[in-house]
Coordinates of C-alpha atoms in Angstrom, one line a residue:
Chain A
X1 CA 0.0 0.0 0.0
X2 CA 3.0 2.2 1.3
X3 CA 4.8 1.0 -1.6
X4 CA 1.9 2.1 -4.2
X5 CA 1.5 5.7 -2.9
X6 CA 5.3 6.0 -3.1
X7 CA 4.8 4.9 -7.0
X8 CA 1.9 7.4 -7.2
X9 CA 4.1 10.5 -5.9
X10 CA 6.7 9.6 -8.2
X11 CA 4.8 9.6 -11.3
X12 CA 3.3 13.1 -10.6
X13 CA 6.9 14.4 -9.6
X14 CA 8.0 13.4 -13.1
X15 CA 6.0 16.2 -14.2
X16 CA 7.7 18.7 -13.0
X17 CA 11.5 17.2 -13.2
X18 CA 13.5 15.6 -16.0
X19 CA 13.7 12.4 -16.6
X20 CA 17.5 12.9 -16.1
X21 CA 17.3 13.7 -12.4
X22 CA 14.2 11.2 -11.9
X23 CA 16.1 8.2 -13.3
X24 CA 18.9 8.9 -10.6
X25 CA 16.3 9.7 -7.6
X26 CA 13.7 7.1 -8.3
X27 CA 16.2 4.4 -7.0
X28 CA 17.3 6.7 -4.3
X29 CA 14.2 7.5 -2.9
X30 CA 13.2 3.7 -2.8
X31 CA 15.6 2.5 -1.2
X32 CA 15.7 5.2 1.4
X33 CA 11.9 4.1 1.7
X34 CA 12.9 0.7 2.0
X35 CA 15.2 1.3 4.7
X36 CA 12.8 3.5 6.5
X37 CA 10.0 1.1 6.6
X38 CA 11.8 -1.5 8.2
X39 CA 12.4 0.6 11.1
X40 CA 8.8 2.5 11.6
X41 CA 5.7 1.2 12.6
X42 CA 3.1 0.7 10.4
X43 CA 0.1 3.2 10.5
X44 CA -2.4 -0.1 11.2
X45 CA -0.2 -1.2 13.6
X46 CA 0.0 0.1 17.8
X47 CA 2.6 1.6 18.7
X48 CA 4.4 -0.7 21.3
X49 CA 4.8 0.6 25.3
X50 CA 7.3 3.1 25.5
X51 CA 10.8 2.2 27.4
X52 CA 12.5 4.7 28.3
X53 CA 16.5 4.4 29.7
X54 CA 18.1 6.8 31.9
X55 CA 21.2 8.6 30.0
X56 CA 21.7 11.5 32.6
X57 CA 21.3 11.8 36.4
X58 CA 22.3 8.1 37.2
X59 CA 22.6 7.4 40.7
X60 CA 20.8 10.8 41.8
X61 CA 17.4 9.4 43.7
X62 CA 14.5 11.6 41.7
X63 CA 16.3 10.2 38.1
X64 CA 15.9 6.7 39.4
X65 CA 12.8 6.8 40.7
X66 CA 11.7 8.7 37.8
X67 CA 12.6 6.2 35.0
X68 CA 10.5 3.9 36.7
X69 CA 7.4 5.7 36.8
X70 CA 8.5 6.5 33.3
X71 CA 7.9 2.8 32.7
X72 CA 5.4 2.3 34.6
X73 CA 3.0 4.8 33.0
X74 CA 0.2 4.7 30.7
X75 CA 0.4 7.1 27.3
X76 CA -2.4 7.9 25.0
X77 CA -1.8 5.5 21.9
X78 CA 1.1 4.4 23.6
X79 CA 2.6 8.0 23.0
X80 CA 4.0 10.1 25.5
X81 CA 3.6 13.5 23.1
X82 CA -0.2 12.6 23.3
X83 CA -0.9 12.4 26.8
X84 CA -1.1 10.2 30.2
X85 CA -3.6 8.0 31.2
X86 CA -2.4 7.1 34.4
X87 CA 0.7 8.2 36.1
X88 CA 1.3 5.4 39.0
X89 CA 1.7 6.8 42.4
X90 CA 5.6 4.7 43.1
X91 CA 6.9 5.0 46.7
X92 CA 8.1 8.8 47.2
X93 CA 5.7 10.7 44.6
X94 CA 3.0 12.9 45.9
X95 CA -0.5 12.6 44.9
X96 CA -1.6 16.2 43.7
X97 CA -5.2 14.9 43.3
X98 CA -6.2 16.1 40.2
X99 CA -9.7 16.9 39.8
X100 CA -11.4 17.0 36.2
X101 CA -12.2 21.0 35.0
X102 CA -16.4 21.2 34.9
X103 CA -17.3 22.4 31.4
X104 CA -18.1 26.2 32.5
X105 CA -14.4 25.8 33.9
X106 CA -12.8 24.7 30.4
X107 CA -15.4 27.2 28.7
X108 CA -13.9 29.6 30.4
X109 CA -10.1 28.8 30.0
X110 CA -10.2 26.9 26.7
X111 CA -9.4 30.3 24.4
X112 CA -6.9 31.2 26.8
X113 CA -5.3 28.1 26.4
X114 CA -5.0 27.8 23.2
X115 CA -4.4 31.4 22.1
X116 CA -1.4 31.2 24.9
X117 CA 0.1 27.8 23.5
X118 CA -0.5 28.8 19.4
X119 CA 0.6 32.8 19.4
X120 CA 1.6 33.8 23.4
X121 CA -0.7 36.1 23.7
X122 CA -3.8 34.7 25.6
X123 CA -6.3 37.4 24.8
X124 CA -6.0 37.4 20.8
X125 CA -8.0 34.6 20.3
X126 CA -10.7 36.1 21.7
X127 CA -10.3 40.1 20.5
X128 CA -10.7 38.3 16.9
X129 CA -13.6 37.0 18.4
X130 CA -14.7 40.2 19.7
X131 CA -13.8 42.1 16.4
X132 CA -16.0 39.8 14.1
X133 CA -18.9 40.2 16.6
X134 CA -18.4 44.0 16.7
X135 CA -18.5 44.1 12.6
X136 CA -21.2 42.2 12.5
X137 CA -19.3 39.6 10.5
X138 CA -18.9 42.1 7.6
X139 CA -15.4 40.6 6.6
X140 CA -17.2 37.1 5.9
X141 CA -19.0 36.4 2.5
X142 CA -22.6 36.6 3.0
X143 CA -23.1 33.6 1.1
X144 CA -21.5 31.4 4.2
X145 CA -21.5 33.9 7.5
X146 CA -23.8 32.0 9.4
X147 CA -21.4 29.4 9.2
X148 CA -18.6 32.0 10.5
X149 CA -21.6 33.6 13.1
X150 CA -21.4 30.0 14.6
X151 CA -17.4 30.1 14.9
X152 CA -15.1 32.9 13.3
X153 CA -12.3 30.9 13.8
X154 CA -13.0 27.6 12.0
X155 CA -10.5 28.4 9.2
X156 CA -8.1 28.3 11.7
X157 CA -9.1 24.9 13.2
X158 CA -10.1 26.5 16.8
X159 CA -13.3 25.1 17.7
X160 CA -15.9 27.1 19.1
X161 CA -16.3 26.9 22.4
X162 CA -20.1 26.2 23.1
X163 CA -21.3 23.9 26.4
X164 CA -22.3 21.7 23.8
X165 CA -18.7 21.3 22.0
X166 CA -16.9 21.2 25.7
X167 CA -19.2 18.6 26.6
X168 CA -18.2 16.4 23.2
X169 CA -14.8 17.0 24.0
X170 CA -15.2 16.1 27.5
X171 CA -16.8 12.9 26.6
X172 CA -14.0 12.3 24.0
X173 CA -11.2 13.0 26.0
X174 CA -12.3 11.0 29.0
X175 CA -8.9 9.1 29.3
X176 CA -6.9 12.4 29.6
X177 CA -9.2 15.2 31.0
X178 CA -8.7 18.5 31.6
X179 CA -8.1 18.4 35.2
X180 CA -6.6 20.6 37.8
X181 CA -4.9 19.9 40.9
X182 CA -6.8 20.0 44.0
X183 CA -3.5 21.6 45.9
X184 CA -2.0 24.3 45.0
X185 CA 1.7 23.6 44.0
X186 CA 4.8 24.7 44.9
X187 CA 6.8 25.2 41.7
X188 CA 9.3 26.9 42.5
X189 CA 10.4 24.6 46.1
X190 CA 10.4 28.0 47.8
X191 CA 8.5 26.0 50.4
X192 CA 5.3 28.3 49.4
X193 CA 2.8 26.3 47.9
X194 CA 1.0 29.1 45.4
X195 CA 0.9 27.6 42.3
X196 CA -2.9 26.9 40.6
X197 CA -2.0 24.5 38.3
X198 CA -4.3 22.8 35.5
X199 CA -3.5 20.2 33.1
X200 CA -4.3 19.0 29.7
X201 CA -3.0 16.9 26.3
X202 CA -0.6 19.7 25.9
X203 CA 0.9 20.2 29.1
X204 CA 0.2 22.5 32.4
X205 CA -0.7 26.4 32.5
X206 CA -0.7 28.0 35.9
X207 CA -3.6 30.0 36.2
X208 CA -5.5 32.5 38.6
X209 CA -7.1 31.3 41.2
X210 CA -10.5 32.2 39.6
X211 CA -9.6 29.6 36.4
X212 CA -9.9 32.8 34.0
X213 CA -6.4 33.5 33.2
X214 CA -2.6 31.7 32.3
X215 CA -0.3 33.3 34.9
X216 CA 1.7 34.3 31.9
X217 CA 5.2 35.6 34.7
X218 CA 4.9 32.5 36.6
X219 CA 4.6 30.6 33.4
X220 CA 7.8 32.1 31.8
X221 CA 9.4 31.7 35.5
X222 CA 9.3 28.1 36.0
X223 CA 8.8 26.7 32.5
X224 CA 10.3 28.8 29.9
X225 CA 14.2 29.2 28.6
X226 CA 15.8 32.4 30.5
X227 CA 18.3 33.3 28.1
X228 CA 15.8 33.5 25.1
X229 CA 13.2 35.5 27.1
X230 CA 15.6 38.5 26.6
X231 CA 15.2 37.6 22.5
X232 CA 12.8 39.4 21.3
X233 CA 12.8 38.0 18.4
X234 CA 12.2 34.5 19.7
X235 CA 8.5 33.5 20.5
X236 CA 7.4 34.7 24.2
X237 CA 7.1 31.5 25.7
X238 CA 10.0 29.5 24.8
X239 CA 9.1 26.2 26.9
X240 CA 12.3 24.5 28.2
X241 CA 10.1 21.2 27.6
X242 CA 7.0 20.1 25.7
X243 CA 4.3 18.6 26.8
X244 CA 4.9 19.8 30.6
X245 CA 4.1 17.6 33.3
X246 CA 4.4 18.3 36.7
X247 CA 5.2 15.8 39.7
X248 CA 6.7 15.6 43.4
X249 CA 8.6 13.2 44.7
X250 CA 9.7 13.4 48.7
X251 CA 8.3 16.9 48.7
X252 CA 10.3 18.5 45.9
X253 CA 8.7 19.7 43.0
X254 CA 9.6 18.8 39.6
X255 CA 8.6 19.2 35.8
X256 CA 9.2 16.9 32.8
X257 CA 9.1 16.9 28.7
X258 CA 10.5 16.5 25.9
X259 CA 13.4 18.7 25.2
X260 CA 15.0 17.7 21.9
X261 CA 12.4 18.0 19.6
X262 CA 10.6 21.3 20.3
X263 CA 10.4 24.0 17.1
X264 CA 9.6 27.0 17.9
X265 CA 9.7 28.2 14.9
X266 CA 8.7 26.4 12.0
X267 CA 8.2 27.5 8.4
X268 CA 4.6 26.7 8.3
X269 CA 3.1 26.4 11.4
X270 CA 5.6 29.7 12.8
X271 CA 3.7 30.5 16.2
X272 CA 2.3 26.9 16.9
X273 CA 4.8 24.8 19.2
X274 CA 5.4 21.4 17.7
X275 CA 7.3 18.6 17.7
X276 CA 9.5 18.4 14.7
X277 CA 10.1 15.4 12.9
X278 CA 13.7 14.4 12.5
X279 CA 14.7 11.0 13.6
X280 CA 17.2 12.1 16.3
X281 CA 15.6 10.1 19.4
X282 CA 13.0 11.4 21.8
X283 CA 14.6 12.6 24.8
X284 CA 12.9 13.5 28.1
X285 CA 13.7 15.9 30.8
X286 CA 13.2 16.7 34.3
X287 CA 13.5 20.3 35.8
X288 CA 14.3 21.2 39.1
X289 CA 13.4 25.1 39.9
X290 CA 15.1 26.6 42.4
X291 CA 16.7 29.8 43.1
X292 CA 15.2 31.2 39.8
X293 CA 16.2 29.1 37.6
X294 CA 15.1 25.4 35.8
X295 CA 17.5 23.0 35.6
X296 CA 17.6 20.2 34.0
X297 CA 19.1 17.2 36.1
X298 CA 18.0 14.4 34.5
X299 CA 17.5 13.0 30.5
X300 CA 15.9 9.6 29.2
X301 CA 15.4 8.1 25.9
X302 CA 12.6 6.5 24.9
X303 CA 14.3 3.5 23.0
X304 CA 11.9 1.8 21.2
X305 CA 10.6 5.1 19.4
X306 CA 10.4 4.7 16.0
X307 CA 9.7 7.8 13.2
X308 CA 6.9 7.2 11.4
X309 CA 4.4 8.7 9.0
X310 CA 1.2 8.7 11.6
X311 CA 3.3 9.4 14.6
X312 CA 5.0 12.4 12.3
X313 CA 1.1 13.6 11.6
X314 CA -0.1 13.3 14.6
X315 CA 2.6 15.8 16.4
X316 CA 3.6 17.9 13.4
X317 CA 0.0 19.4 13.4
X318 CA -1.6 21.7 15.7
X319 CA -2.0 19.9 18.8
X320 CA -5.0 21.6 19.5
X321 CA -6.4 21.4 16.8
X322 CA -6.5 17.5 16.5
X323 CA -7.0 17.4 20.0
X324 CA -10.5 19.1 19.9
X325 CA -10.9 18.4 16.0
X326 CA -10.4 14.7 15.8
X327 CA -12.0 13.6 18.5
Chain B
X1 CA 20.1 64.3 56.3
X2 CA 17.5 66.0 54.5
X3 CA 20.4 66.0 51.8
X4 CA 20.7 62.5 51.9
X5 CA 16.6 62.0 51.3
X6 CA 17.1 64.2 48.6
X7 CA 19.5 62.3 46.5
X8 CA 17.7 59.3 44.8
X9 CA 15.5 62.0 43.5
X10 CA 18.3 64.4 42.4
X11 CA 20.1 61.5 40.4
X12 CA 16.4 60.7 39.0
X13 CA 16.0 64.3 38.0
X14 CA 19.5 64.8 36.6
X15 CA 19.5 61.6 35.1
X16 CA 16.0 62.5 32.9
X17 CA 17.7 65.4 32.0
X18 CA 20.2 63.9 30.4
X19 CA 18.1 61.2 28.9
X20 CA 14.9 61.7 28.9
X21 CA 11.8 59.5 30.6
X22 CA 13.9 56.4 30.6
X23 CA 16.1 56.9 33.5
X24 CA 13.3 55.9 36.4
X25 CA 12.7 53.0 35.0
X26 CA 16.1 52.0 34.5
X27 CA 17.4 52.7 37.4
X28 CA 15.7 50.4 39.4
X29 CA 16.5 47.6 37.5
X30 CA 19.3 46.2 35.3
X31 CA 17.0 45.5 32.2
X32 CA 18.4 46.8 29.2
X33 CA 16.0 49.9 27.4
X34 CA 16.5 48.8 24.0
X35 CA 17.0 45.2 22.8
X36 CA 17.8 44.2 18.8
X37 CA 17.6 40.5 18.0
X38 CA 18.1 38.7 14.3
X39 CA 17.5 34.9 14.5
X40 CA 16.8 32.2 17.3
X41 CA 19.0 32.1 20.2
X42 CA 19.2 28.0 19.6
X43 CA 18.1 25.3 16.5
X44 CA 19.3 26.9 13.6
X45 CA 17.6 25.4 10.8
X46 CA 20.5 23.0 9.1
X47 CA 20.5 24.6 5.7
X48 CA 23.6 23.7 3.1
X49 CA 24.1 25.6 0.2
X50 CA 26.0 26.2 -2.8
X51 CA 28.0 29.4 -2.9
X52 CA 27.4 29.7 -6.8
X53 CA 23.6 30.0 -6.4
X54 CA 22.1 33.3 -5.9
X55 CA 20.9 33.9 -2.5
X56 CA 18.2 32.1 -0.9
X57 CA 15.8 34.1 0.9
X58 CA 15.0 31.3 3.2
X59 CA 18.8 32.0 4.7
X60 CA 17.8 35.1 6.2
X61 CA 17.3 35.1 9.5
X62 CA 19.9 32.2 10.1
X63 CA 22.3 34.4 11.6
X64 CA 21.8 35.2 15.4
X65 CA 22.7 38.0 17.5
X66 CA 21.9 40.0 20.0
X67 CA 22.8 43.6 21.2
X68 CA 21.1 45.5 24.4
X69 CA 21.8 48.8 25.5
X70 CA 21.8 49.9 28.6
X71 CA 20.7 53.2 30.2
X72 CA 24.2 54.4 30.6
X73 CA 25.2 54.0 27.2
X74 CA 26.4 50.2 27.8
X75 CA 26.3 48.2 25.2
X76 CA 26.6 44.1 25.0
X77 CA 26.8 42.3 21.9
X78 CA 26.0 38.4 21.6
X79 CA 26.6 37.0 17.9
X80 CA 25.7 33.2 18.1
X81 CA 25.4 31.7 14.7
X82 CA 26.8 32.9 11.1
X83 CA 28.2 35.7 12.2
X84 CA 31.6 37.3 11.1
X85 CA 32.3 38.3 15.1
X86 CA 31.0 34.8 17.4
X87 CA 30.6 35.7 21.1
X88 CA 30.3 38.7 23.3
X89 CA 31.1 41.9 22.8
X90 CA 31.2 45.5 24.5
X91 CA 30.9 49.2 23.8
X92 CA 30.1 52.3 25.2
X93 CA 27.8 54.6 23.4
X94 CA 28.3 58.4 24.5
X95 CA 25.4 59.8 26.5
X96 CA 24.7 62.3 23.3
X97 CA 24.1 59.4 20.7
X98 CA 22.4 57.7 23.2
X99 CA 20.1 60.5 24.1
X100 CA 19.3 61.0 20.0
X101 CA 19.0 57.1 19.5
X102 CA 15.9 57.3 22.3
X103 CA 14.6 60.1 20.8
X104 CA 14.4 58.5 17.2
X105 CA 13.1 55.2 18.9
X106 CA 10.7 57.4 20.7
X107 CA 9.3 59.0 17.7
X108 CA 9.3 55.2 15.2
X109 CA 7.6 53.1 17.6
X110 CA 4.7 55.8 17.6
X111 CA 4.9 55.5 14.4
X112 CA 5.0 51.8 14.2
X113 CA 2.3 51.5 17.3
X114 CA 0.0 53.7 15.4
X115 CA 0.2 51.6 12.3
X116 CA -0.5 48.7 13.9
X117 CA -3.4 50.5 15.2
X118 CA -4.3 51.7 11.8
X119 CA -4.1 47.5 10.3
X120 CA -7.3 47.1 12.4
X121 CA -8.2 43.9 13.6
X122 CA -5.4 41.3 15.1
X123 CA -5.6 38.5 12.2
X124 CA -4.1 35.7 12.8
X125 CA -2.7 35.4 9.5
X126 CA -1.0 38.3 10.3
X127 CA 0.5 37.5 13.0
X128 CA 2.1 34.4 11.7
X129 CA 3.5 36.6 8.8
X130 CA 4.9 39.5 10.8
X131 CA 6.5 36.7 13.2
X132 CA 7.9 34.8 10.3
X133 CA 9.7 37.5 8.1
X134 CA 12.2 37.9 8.9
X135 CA 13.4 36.9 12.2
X136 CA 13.8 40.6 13.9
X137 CA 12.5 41.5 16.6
X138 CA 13.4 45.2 18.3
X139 CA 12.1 45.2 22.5
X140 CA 12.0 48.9 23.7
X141 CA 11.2 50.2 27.2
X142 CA 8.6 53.1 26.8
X143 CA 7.9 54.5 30.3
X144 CA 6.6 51.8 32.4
X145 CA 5.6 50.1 29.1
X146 CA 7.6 47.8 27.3
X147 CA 6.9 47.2 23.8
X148 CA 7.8 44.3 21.2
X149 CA 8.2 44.9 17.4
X150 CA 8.7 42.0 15.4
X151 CA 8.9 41.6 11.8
X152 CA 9.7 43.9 8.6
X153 CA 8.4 47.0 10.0
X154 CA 11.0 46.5 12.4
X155 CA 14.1 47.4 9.7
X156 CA 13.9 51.2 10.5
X157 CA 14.7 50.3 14.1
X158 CA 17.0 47.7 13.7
X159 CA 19.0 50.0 10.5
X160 CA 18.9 53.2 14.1
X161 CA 20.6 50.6 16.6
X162 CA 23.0 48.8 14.3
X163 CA 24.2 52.7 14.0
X164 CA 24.4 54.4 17.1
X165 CA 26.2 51.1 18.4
X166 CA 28.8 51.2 15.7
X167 CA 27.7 47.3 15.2
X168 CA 28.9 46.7 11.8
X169 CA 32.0 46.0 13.6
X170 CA 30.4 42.7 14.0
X171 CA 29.4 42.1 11.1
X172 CA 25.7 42.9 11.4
X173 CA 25.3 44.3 8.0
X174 CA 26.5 40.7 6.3
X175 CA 24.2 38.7 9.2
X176 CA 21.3 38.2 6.1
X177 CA 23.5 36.7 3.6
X178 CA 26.1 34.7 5.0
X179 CA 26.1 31.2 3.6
X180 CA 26.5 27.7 5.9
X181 CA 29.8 27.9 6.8
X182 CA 29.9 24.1 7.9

């Protein structure tokens, strides 16, 4: 099947280049196929558990006990990008009793959310929003504005976000909720515990206490990269890992994600944070705040990832938008 | 003693003087008041290309740097990738090219505000354009305010800095067409 739609690409490449060139690449390219699909998974087939190994922190007690909850967890499709199921409570980590969001809670936060993760500015989602409603949709064609009316922001693959859509994607998403913690958190191990923390596919926002807004300081604080704050031409939230996931273990508190794979700035998708594709392997970190700063103190590899088209797809793309979209 | 009360306020007073609504602000903190950035601070996107074909637009914006200037005229330079001077830098801007640099900065960024104002609504096509061409971004502290220009527009700015910080010693005016030296 792979093989065929290789074929079919082929042909209509040999369109546009010579037969010279295509005569030297066709043999090139399927071979380099070959080789490829012997080492990636299949798009019919599961993906198998992840195993991850520790490379960096051995012998330091959070890396160790880490790697085995690491192992001992249960990811969405088997893919640690897409979420957790369960995250076992091993001897040492704290339970921070997460509580599912209602749907007037993720109504409230969901534009936040995912104007913050998409363009870093929490509040342009909804002043487009606003804008439209203010025009009176004049910038749509009349022949489809009710359409826009129902959601201006469908050409951008945002859904609207209606009691009725939350409630869809509530029922959808029941293995990985939108959940926050029952306790406030204390980030930063200053021994204050002052951190409202909610959690979703994409990682963890500190908000108000209220659930109405992303504590955009504390969020650069704890998560994001120091040194390319001060760029101003670099994005402004430059996560030191993606998705986020928080965790404490004997009263510390730590965050985790992937660290090698982040772009923040890709040619087609500029402001949306994604996981690029190359086929270096997918690393894992854990942070440690304290004393203003992140470190990372420990790395794991998850060794039996494999690159393939579907897993490519399914973290090259907006995450919210096939979170909410294809669900 | 009364003198002694007196004398944060004098060195604020004197200090505007000199250099206009800036100095409050920037003597309280260490923050730089104007900060010029090309490129990414890390992931340069792996590019390899022949020296004989014409220049690629898609190179620009592989070249990295940094320059902030401080409120007394300090000013630190951070080239990163592609750039004919790697590492950090210093100079010291006098306080009269300082002064006119804030002055100019003052009087673009109204400019640049107001068009911004003028484009209407915030698209969001727009703001994936703006933040993709081409990699410069210009952070300058207004008052209390601090304001982020990103983007083309942002070439008058960058063109103000890159003089009044004598940076072509660095090689800022080749940081756009450099090819992969690896």
């Amino acid at each position: 099947m792979k093989i065929q739609s290789v074929y079919a690409g082929l042909t209509r490449m040999s369109m546009f280049v010579s037969q010279r060139i295509l005569r030297t690449l066709i043999p090139i390219i399927l071979s380099l196929f070959t080789l490829s699909s012997n080492i990636a998974y299949s798009e019919e087939e599961p993906h198998p558990k992840p195993i991850f190994k520790l490379i960096k922190g051995q012998g330091t007690e959070v890396c160790d006990a880490y790697l085995q909850r690491l192992n001992a967890t249960e990811y969405l499709d088997n893919n640690p990008a897409k979420g957790r199921i369960t995250e076992p409570l091993l001897e040492g980590f704290a339970d921070l009793k997460p509580v599912p969001l209602t749907a007037e809670e993720i109504q409230r936060i969901y534009f936040k959310t995912v104007s913050f993760t998409r363009y870093q500015n929490q509040d342009l989602v909804e002043d487009v929003i606003a804008y439209h409603k203010k025009t009176n949709y004049k910038s749509f064609h009349p022949v489809n504005r009710a359409e826009y009316i129902k959601n201006p922001l469908q050409n951008y693959y945002i859904s609207s976000n209606t009691l009725e859509v939350v409630n869809k994607s509530m029922e959808a998403n029941q293995k990985t909720p939108f959940v926050r913690y029952q306790l406030p958190l204390d980030l930063d191990n200053d021994s204050v515990a002052d951190d409202v923390v909610i959690k979703n596919n994409q990682g963890v926002y500190i908000v108000d206490k209220a659930i109405k807004r992303i504590n955009k300081k504390r969020m650069n604080q704890i998560f994001a990269n120091q040194e390319a704050l001060d760029w101003p031409s670099m994005i402004q939230f430059p996560t030191l890992a993606f998705p986020v996931t928080v965790f404490s273990y004997k009263n510390r508190f730590y965050f985790d994600g992937n660290f090698n794979k982040l772009s923040f700035k890709d040619r087609y998708a500029p402001n949306v944070l994604s996981i690029n594709s190359s086929d270096a392997p997918y690393l894992i970190g854990v942070y440690e705040h304290q004393d203003k700063k992140s470190r990372r103190i420990c790395e794991y590899e998850w060794v039996n990832w494999a690159w393939s088209n579907s897993v490519y797809q399914e973290w090259i793309i907006d995450f919210e938008a096939s979170y909410w979209k294809n669900k | 003693m009364k003198i002694l009360n007196l004398l944060p306020r004098l060195v604020v007073l004197s200090c505007i003087a000199l250099l206009g609504f800036y100095c409050p602000v920037s003597l309280a903190d260490k923050r730089p008041i104007i900060t010029l950035s090309v490129g990414l601070p890390f992931f340069p996107r792996e590019q390899s290309v022949d020296p004989k074909e014409p220049i690629d637009q898609e190179i620009e914006g592989k070249s990295a740097y940094i320059i902030k200037i401080f409120a007394n005229g300090h000013v630190e330079y951070n080239g990163l990738y592609l750039m004919d001077v790697i590492g950090k830098r210093e100079y010291q801007m006098d306080k009269a090219t300082l002064k006119a640099l804030l002055k100019k900065i003052e009087k673009e960024s109204a400019l640049l505000i107001k068009k911004e104002q003028e484009r209407g609504f915030p698209s969001l096509i727009n703001i994936r354009y703006t933040r993709t061409q081409p990699n410069i971004g210009v952070r300058v502290r207004l008052g209390q305010k601090e304001v982020t220009f990103v983007g083309e527009d942002t070439g008058v700015l960058q063109m103000d800095i890159i003089k009044a910080t004598k940076a072509e010693q660095w090689g800022t005016e080749n940081a756009a067409v450099h090819l992969n030296r690896d």
